[in-house]
XYZ file of C-alpha atoms in Angstrom:
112
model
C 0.000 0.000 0.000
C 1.563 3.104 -0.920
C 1.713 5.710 2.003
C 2.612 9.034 2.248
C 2.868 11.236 4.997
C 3.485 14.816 5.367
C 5.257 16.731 8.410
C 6.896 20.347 9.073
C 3.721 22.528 8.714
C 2.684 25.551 11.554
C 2.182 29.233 11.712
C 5.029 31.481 10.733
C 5.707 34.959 10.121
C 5.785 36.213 6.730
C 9.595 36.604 5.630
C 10.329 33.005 7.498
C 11.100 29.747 6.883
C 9.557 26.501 7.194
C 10.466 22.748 5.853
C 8.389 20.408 5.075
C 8.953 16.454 4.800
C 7.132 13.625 2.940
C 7.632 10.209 4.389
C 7.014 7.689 1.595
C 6.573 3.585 1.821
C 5.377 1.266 -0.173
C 6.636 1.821 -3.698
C 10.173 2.259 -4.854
C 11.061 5.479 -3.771
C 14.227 6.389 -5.800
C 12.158 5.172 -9.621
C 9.774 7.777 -8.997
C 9.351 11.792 -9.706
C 7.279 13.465 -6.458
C 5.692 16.318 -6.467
C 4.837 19.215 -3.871
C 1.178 20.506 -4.387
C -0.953 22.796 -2.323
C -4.560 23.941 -2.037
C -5.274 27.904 -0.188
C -8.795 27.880 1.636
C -11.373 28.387 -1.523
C -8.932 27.805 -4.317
C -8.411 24.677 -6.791
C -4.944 22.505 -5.956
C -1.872 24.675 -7.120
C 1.304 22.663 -8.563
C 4.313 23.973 -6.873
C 7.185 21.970 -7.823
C 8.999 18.701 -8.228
C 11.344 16.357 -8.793
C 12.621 12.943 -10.220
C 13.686 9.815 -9.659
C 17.174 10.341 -8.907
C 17.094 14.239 -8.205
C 18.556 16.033 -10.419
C 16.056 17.734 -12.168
C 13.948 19.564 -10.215
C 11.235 22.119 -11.494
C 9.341 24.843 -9.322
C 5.990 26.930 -10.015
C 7.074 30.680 -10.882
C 5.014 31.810 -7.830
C 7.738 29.647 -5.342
C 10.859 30.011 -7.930
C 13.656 30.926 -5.718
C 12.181 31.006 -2.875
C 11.413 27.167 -2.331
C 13.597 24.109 -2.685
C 12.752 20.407 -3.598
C 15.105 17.960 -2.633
C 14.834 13.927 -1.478
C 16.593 11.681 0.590
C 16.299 8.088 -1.650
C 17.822 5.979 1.259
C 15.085 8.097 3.969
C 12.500 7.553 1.439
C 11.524 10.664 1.941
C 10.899 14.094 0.029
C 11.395 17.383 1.696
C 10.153 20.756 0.948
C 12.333 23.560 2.110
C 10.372 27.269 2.357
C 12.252 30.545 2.740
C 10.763 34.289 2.368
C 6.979 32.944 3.170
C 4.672 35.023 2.058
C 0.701 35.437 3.156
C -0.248 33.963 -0.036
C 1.639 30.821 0.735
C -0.955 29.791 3.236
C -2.496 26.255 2.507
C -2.525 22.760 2.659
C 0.377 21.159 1.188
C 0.361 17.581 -0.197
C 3.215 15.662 -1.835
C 2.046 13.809 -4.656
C 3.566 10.528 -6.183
C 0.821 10.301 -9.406
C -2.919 10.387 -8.978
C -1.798 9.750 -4.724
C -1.131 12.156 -2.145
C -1.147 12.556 1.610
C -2.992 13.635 3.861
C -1.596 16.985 3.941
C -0.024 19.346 6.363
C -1.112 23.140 7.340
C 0.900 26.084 6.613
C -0.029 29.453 7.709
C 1.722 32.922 6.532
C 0.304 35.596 9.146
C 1.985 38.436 11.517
């Protein structure tokens, strides 16, 4: 059964940081690109980035472009989402995503 479990979310201020983790099982890990995707209260889900297999190729929604970094750890099993320079508008639910699956999410809020 694939599983995959998000971790790292809270309330910060805006300008701080925040990172996120994904803690896979069940599938091959390292043979498959993840994704980071997120959903603000009333909107559709928002692609913001990912990465493949191996890691070397990551890609990043201009919104989060050098501000956020994708990275994984194939012997943790796990993907991480690092978060610098939050904004309000980065407020949501963020999911990592391995296909058509994702977690169950975790909660981050932007707010002074």
């Amino acid at each position: 059964e694939v599983q995959l479990v998000e971790s790292g979310g809270g309330l910060v201020q805006p300008g701080g940081s925040l990172r996120l983790s994904c803690a896979t099982s069940g599938f091959t890990f390292s043979n498959v690109t993840m994704s980071w995707v997120r959903q603000a209260p009333g909107k559709g889900l928002e692609w913001v980035a990912g990465i493949n297999g191996a890691g070397g190729v990551t890609t990043y929604a201009i919104a989060v472009k050098g501000r956020f970094t994708i990275s994984r750890d194939n012997a943790k099993n796990t993907l991480y989402l690092q978060m610098n320079s939050l904004k309000t508008e980065d407020t949501a639910m963020y999911y990592c995503k391995r296909g058509l699956t994702r977690g169950q999410g975790t909660q981050v809020t932007v707010s002074s």
